[in-house]
Structure formats: C-alpha cells, structure tokens
PDB file of C-alpha atoms in Angstrom:
ATOM      1  CA  MET W  14       0.350   0.031   0.159  1.00  0.00           C
ATOM      2  CA  THR W  15       1.755   3.828  -1.408  1.00  0.00           C
ATOM      3  CA  ASP W  16       1.310   6.263   1.313  1.00  0.00           C
ATOM      4  CA  ALA W  17      -1.054   8.213  -0.022  1.00  0.00           C
ATOM      5  CA  SER W  18      -3.722   5.303  -0.353  1.00  0.00           C
ATOM      6  CA  ARG W  19      -2.950   5.029   3.064  1.00  0.00           C
ATOM      7  CA  ALA W  20      -4.176   7.656   4.172  1.00  0.00           C
ATOM      8  CA  GLU W  21      -7.152   7.770   1.818  1.00  0.00           C
ATOM      9  CA  ASP W  22      -7.454   4.155   3.914  1.00  0.00           C
ATOM     10  CA  PRO W  23     -10.003   5.486   6.777  1.00  0.00           C
ATOM     11  CA  ILE W  24      -9.207   3.376   9.276  1.00  0.00           C
ATOM     12  CA  SER W  25      -5.475   3.547   8.545  1.00  0.00           C
ATOM     13  CA  GLY W  26      -3.436   6.143  11.479  1.00  0.00           C
ATOM     14  CA  CYS W  27      -1.675   7.399   8.376  1.00  0.00           C
ATOM     15  CA  VAL W  28      -2.774  11.694   8.107  1.00  0.00           C
ATOM     16  CA  LYS W  29      -1.660  13.281   5.117  1.00  0.00           C
ATOM     17  CA  ILE W  30      -3.184  16.840   4.290  1.00  0.00           C
ATOM     18  CA  ASP W  31      -2.221  19.054   1.599  1.00  0.00           C
ATOM     19  CA  TYR W  32      -0.513  22.296   2.067  1.00  0.00           C
ATOM     20  CA  PRO W  33      -3.206  25.395   2.066  1.00  0.00           C
ATOM     21  CA  ASP W  34      -2.993  27.757  -1.844  1.00  0.00           C
ATOM     22  CA  PHE W  35      -1.766  30.942  -1.105  1.00  0.00           C
ATOM     23  CA  SER W  36      -3.091  32.306  -3.965  1.00  0.00           C
ATOM     24  CA  VAL W  37      -6.403  31.912  -2.662  1.00  0.00           C
ATOM     25  CA  LEU W  38      -6.755  33.410   0.822  1.00  0.00           C
ATOM     26  CA  PRO W  39      -7.061  36.880   2.321  1.00  0.00           C
ATOM     27  CA  HIS W  40      -4.649  39.707   0.677  1.00  0.00           C
ATOM     28  CA  ALA W  41      -3.140  40.146   4.406  1.00  0.00           C
ATOM     29  CA  VAL W  42      -2.440  35.929   4.933  1.00  0.00           C
ATOM     30  CA  ARG W  43      -0.633  36.316   1.353  1.00  0.00           C
ATOM     31  CA  THR W  44       1.878  39.239   1.627  1.00  0.00           C
ATOM     32  CA  THR W  45       2.241  38.070   5.440  1.00  0.00           C
ATOM     33  CA  PHE W  46       2.776  34.546   4.409  1.00  0.00           C
ATOM     34  CA  GLU W  47       5.753  36.348   1.279  1.00  0.00           C
ATOM     35  CA  SER W  48       7.459  38.463   3.351  1.00  0.00           C
ATOM     36  CA  LEU W  49       8.045  35.187   5.766  1.00  0.00           C
ATOM     37  CA  PRO W  50      12.029  35.254   5.852  1.00  0.00           C
ATOM     38  CA  THR W  51      11.498  31.330   6.264  1.00  0.00           C
ATOM     39  CA  LYS W  52       8.133  29.504   5.235  1.00  0.00           C
ATOM     40  CA  VAL W  53       8.716  26.372   7.415  1.00  0.00           C
ATOM     41  CA  ASN W  54       6.580  23.604   7.323  1.00  0.00           C
ATOM     42  CA  PHE W  55       4.396  24.777  10.126  1.00  0.00           C
ATOM     43  CA  PHE W  56       3.182  28.310   8.589  1.00  0.00           C
ATOM     44  CA  ARG W  57       2.414  26.295   5.531  1.00  0.00           C
ATOM     45  CA  MET W  58      -0.103  24.735   6.924  1.00  0.00           C
ATOM     46  CA  LEU W  59      -1.279  27.141   9.414  1.00  0.00           C
ATOM     47  CA  GLY W  60      -2.501  29.016   5.236  1.00  0.00           C
ATOM     48  CA  HIS W  61      -4.891  26.940   6.553  1.00  0.00           C
ATOM     49  CA  SER W  62      -6.305  28.986   9.313  1.00  0.00           C
ATOM     50  CA  PRO W  63      -6.479  32.075   7.328  1.00  0.00           C
ATOM     51  CA  GLY W  64      -8.824  34.299  10.085  1.00  0.00           C
ATOM     52  CA  ALA W  65      -5.496  33.180  13.015  1.00  0.00           C
ATOM     53  CA  PHE W  66      -2.664  32.913  10.828  1.00  0.00           C
ATOM     54  CA  VAL W  67      -1.662  36.504  10.963  1.00  0.00           C
ATOM     55  CA  PRO W  68      -2.666  36.679  14.577  1.00  0.00           C
ATOM     56  CA  VAL W  69      -0.412  33.989  15.149  1.00  0.00           C
ATOM     57  CA  ILE W  70       2.696  35.028  13.389  1.00  0.00           C
ATOM     58  CA  ASP W  71       2.924  38.014  15.520  1.00  0.00           C
ATOM     59  CA  LEU W  72       2.616  36.081  18.185  1.00  0.00           C
ATOM     60  CA  THR W  73       6.048  34.050  16.996  1.00  0.00           C
ATOM     61  CA  ASN W  74       7.824  37.333  15.947  1.00  0.00           C
ATOM     62  CA  ALA W  75       6.920  38.691  19.294  1.00  0.00           C
ATOM     63  CA  ILE W  76       7.807  34.941  20.860  1.00  0.00           C
ATOM     64  CA  PHE W  77      11.648  35.237  18.931  1.00  0.00           C
ATOM     65  CA  ARG W  78      12.039  39.185  19.385  1.00  0.00           C
ATOM     66  CA  ASP W  79      10.262  40.552  23.013  1.00  0.00           C
ATOM     67  CA  LEU W  80      10.158  38.551  25.536  1.00  0.00           C
ATOM     68  CA  THR W  81      12.382  39.160  28.404  1.00  0.00           C
ATOM     69  CA  LEU W  82      12.588  36.384  29.474  1.00  0.00           C
ATOM     70  CA  SER W  83      16.408  35.224  27.467  1.00  0.00           C
ATOM     71  CA  ASP W  84      16.584  33.844  24.894  1.00  0.00           C
ATOM     72  CA  TYR W  85      18.930  30.972  26.479  1.00  0.00           C
ATOM     73  CA  HIS W  86      15.900  30.169  29.244  1.00  0.00           C
ATOM     74  CA  LYS W  87      12.929  30.122  26.347  1.00  0.00           C
ATOM     75  CA  GLU W  88      15.110  27.392  23.878  1.00  0.00           C
ATOM     76  CA  MET W  89      14.879  24.713  27.074  1.00  0.00           C
ATOM     77  CA  LEU W  90      11.598  25.100  27.918  1.00  0.00           C
ATOM     78  CA  VAL W  91      11.135  24.722  23.739  1.00  0.00           C
ATOM     79  CA  LEU W  92      12.539  21.667  23.975  1.00  0.00           C
ATOM     80  CA  MET W  93      11.096  20.544  27.309  1.00  0.00           C
ATOM     81  CA  VAL W  94       8.406  20.953  26.272  1.00  0.00           C
ATOM     82  CA  ALA W  95       9.403  18.967  22.247  1.00  0.00           C
ATOM     83  CA  VAL W  96      10.068  15.982  25.064  1.00  0.00           C
ATOM     84  CA  HIS W  97       6.873  16.100  27.184  1.00  0.00           C
ATOM     85  CA  GLU W  98       4.956  16.522  23.779  1.00  0.00           C
ATOM     86  CA  GLN W  99       6.993  13.554  22.372  1.00  0.00           C
ATOM     87  CA  VAL W 100       7.383  16.311  19.410  1.00  0.00           C
ATOM     88  CA  ALA W 101      10.569  15.559  16.546  1.00  0.00           C
ATOM     89  CA  TYR W 102       9.547  18.848  14.671  1.00  0.00           C
ATOM     90  CA  GLU W 103      10.339  20.838  17.691  1.00  0.00           C
ATOM     91  CA  TRP W 104      12.821  19.069  18.844  1.00  0.00           C
ATOM     92  CA  GLU W 105      14.642  19.844  15.795  1.00  0.00           C
ATOM     93  CA  GLN W 106      13.382  22.434  14.389  1.00  0.00           C
ATOM     94  CA  HIS W 107      15.352  23.623  18.048  1.00  0.00           C
ATOM     95  CA  VAL W 108      18.205  22.273  18.145  1.00  0.00           C
ATOM     96  CA  SER W 109      20.285  24.784  15.983  1.00  0.00           C
ATOM     97  CA  ILE W 110      18.690  28.123  18.067  1.00  0.00           C
ATOM     98  CA  GLY W 111      19.580  26.825  21.676  1.00  0.00           C
ATOM     99  CA  GLN W 112      22.417  26.158  19.698  1.00  0.00           C
ATOM    100  CA  ALA W 113      22.570  29.811  18.620  1.00  0.00           C
ATOM    101  CA  ALA W 114      21.453  30.470  21.949  1.00  0.00           C
ATOM    102  CA  GLY W 115      23.716  28.596  24.604  1.00  0.00           C
ATOM    103  CA  VAL W 116      21.902  25.596  25.322  1.00  0.00           C
ATOM    104  CA  ARG W 117      25.152  23.103  25.744  1.00  0.00           C
ATOM    105  CA  PRO W 118      25.246  19.591  24.067  1.00  0.00           C
ATOM    106  CA  ASP W 119      24.980  17.651  28.258  1.00  0.00           C
ATOM    107  CA  GLN W 120      21.935  20.156  28.427  1.00  0.00           C
ATOM    108  CA  PHE W 121      19.777  18.850  25.819  1.00  0.00           C
ATOM    109  CA  ILE W 122      20.379  15.338  26.650  1.00  0.00           C
ATOM    110  CA  ALA W 123      20.012  16.230  29.873  1.00  0.00           C
ATOM    111  CA  ILE W 124      16.465  17.581  29.183  1.00  0.00           C
ATOM    112  CA  ALA W 125      16.120  14.686  26.755  1.00  0.00           C
ATOM    113  CA  GLU W 126      16.702  12.088  29.304  1.00  0.00           C
ATOM    114  CA  GLY W 127      14.582  14.188  32.126  1.00  0.00           C
ATOM    115  CA  ARG W 128      17.391  14.921  33.873  1.00  0.00           C
ATOM    116  CA  ILE W 129      15.869  18.213  35.037  1.00  0.00           C
ATOM    117  CA  GLU W 130      17.661  17.984  38.665  1.00  0.00           C
ATOM    118  CA  ASP W 131      20.685  17.422  37.188  1.00  0.00           C
ATOM    119  CA  ALA W 132      23.242  19.938  39.097  1.00  0.00           C
ATOM    120  CA  ASP W 133      25.897  18.735  36.717  1.00  0.00           C
ATOM    121  CA  VAL W 134      24.209  20.490  34.347  1.00  0.00           C
ATOM    122  CA  PHE W 135      21.806  23.027  35.162  1.00  0.00           C
ATOM    123  CA  LYS W 136      23.397  26.231  37.697  1.00  0.00           C
ATOM    124  CA  ASP W 137      19.883  26.513  40.074  1.00  0.00           C
ATOM    125  CA  ASP W 138      18.124  29.363  38.514  1.00  0.00           C
ATOM    126  CA  GLU W 139      17.708  26.976  35.866  1.00  0.00           C
ATOM    127  CA  ARG W 140      16.588  24.018  37.386  1.00  0.00           C
ATOM    128  CA  VAL W 141      13.975  26.320  39.404  1.00  0.00           C
ATOM    129  CA  LEU W 142      12.747  27.520  35.771  1.00  0.00           C
ATOM    130  CA  LEU W 143      12.315  23.806  34.644  1.00  0.00           C
ATOM    131  CA  ARG W 144      10.320  22.577  37.857  1.00  0.00           C
ATOM    132  CA  PHE W 145       8.000  25.351  37.388  1.00  0.00           C
ATOM    133  CA  GLY W 146       8.254  24.372  33.598  1.00  0.00           C
ATOM    134  CA  LYS W 147       7.412  21.027  34.444  1.00  0.00           C
ATOM    135  CA  SER W 148       4.285  21.590  36.595  1.00  0.00           C
ATOM    136  CA  ILE W 149       2.698  24.177  33.654  1.00  0.00           C
ATOM    137  CA  LEU W 150       3.064  20.856  31.141  1.00  0.00           C
ATOM    138  CA  VAL W 151       2.268  18.220  33.706  1.00  0.00           C
ATOM    139  CA  ASP W 152      -0.465  20.085  36.336  1.00  0.00           C
ATOM    140  CA  GLY W 153      -1.912  23.196  34.690  1.00  0.00           C
ATOM    141  CA  LYS W 154       0.194  25.499  36.375  1.00  0.00           C
ATOM    142  CA  ALA W 155       2.611  26.336  39.284  1.00  0.00           C
ATOM    143  CA  HIS W 156       1.852  25.950  42.575  1.00  0.00           C
ATOM    144  CA  GLY W 157       1.768  29.111  45.440  1.00  0.00           C
ATOM    145  CA  VAL W 158       4.980  27.897  46.939  1.00  0.00           C
ATOM    146  CA  GLN W 159       6.327  26.885  43.718  1.00  0.00           C
ATOM    147  CA  PHE W 160       5.689  29.889  41.575  1.00  0.00           C
ATOM    148  CA  LYS W 161       7.258  32.336  45.028  1.00  0.00           C
ATOM    149  CA  ASN W 162       9.886  30.696  44.665  1.00  0.00           C
ATOM    150  CA  ALA W 163      10.633  30.999  41.330  1.00  0.00           C
ATOM    151  CA  LEU W 164      10.023  34.665  41.925  1.00  0.00           C
ATOM    152  CA  ARG W 165      13.662  34.674  43.798  1.00  0.00           C
ATOM    153  CA  ARG W 166      15.491  33.735  41.412  1.00  0.00           C
ATOM    154  CA  PHE W 167      13.027  35.391  37.602  1.00  0.00           C
ATOM    155  CA  THR W 168      10.696  38.521  38.061  1.00  0.00           C
ATOM    156  CA  VAL W 169       6.938  38.181  36.992  1.00  0.00           C
ATOM    157  CA  GLN W 170       6.941  39.683  33.558  1.00  0.00           C
ATOM    158  CA  GLU W 171      10.103  36.573  32.654  1.00  0.00           C
ATOM    159  CA  LEU W 172       7.895  34.189  34.514  1.00  0.00           C
ATOM    160  CA  SER W 173       4.649  35.214  32.627  1.00  0.00           C
ATOM    161  CA  ASP W 174       6.624  35.388  29.547  1.00  0.00           C
ATOM    162  CA  ALA W 175       7.967  31.051  30.420  1.00  0.00           C
ATOM    163  CA  ILE W 176       4.474  30.563  30.508  1.00  0.00           C
ATOM    164  CA  LEU W 177       3.416  32.295  26.287  1.00  0.00           C
ATOM    165  CA  VAL W 178       6.383  30.442  25.822  1.00  0.00           C
ATOM    166  CA  LEU W 179       5.827  26.806  26.825  1.00  0.00           C
ATOM    167  CA  GLY W 180       1.005  27.440  25.915  1.00  0.00           C
ATOM    168  CA  TYR W 181       2.954  28.280  22.572  1.00  0.00           C
ATOM    169  CA  TYR W 182       4.617  25.738  21.766  1.00  0.00           C
ATOM    170  CA  ARG W 183       2.487  23.212  23.138  1.00  0.00           C
ATOM    171  CA  MET W 184      -0.172  23.999  20.951  1.00  0.00           C
ATOM    172  CA  LEU W 185       2.070  23.853  18.349  1.00  0.00           C
ATOM    173  CA  ALA W 186       3.299  20.555  19.677  1.00  0.00           C
ATOM    174  CA  ALA W 187      -0.751  19.143  19.284  1.00  0.00           C
ATOM    175  CA  TYR W 188      -0.619  21.019  15.690  1.00  0.00           C
ATOM    176  CA  ILE W 189       1.889  20.160  13.976  1.00  0.00           C
ATOM    177  CA  GLN W 190       1.017  16.124  15.958  1.00  0.00           C
ATOM    178  CA  THR W 191      -2.255  16.265  13.813  1.00  0.00           C
ATOM    179  CA  PHE W 192      -0.763  17.199  11.006  1.00  0.00           C
ATOM    180  CA  ASN W 193       1.689  14.736  10.274  1.00  0.00           C
ATOM    181  CA  ILE W 194       3.285  18.351   9.306  1.00  0.00           C
ATOM    182  CA  PRO W 195       7.336  16.798   8.094  1.00  0.00           C
ATOM    183  CA  ILE W 196      11.241  18.437   9.196  1.00  0.00           C
ATOM    184  CA  ASP W 197      11.858  21.141   7.572  1.00  0.00           C
ATOM    185  CA  ALA W 198      14.910  20.795   5.096  1.00  0.00           C
ATOM    186  CA  GLN W 199      17.745  22.187   7.097  1.00  0.00           C
ATOM    187  CA  SER W 200      21.590  22.116   5.772  1.00  0.00           C
ATOM    188  CA  ASP W 201      24.775  22.787   7.814  1.00  0.00           C
ATOM    189  CA  GLY W 202      22.118  23.321  11.045  1.00  0.00           C
ATOM    190  CA  HIS W 203      20.057  25.992   9.054  1.00  0.00           C
ATOM    191  CA  TRP W 204      16.906  25.980   7.654  1.00  0.00           C
ATOM    192  CA  ILE W 205      16.400  25.666   3.988  1.00  0.00           C
ATOM    193  CA  LYS W 206      14.733  28.772   2.611  1.00  0.00           C
ATOM    194  CA  GLY W 207      11.773  29.169   0.348  1.00  0.00           C
TER     195      GLY W 207
END
C-alpha cells in the first residue's frame, strides 16, 4: 500500500493534508506569508486557518523577539515541551536555535532524558525554571510555593513569558502532530529558505 493510499484509508492512522493554496487566501495572509524570511512547514500548514494566520505569526515574532525571558532560558523550555509532547519537529527545529542561544550538548541530553534536577548540568536558577515549566506542563499550573520560589530568581514578567512560551509551543505540538507536518529541510544547521 502506498503512502497516498494509506492516507485515504479510513482505518489507517496515516494522515496527509496538503498545504493550502496561498494564492486564494486573503490578501493579508498572502502578504504576511510572502514576507516571512523562512517559510517553515508549520507556517505553510497554518494557512488552513486564515483568520488566525496573521495573529499567530505576530505572536511567533513576539516570542522570538520581544520577550524579557532570555533566549537561552526560552530554548530550554521549548526543548522541554518537545520532549514532554514527543514532537520530533519541535526538537529538530530548535536544535540549531538552542545551540545559538547557548544551550550545551549535555543540557540537550539531560532535557531529553528528563534529568532537570541534574546539578552537574544545570545551575540552580535553571533547575528552578525547568521545575516551574514541568509543573505547567504536567499540572497546568505552578503551585503557589513553587511560583514564589521562582519569583526569587526570575521577574514576574520573565515567568509570564515562560508560561506563554510553554503554551505556544504546546499548541504547536498538537497542531504539528495532528497535521503530521514533516520536519523542514536543513543544511548545516540552517533551514533551507523557500
């Protein structure tokens, strides 16, 4: 059975959704899409939600550019979401981004193995942030004492940013896995633009 016929078989778990035709989408969606420096597969598929396309791109840009939380801390949280939600796409997309932000190979491995308490790999503040993130992912919130402890090391704004990062990437995880979006092509750790 070919992949195409498996995708059409109603009892197969194989999902194949074609990317939308951006030429027929609203002008704001087309121009926003065309202005993207890198058109990753998630953005291509997001065209199926034209009413949300521009706001999601704006949120993506805000998360990449405008947060108080450092890129280093943000990338550790993104990697933790990728592991928690078992999303290879998110992990692979953020290997080069995480490396550029300063995440070390031993930290990638510890996050992948769930060793967020490893004092040989993570500093105290990093472990506090990762515990905070794990509580959000597992329990849906950081409990009061834990939140107060995190506030001793991070500002309210940084922790607010952390929750937005966790929620955004968790939403992406559900979208990516449900639509079975393939990992974008990369060359030497950089996405192939197009």
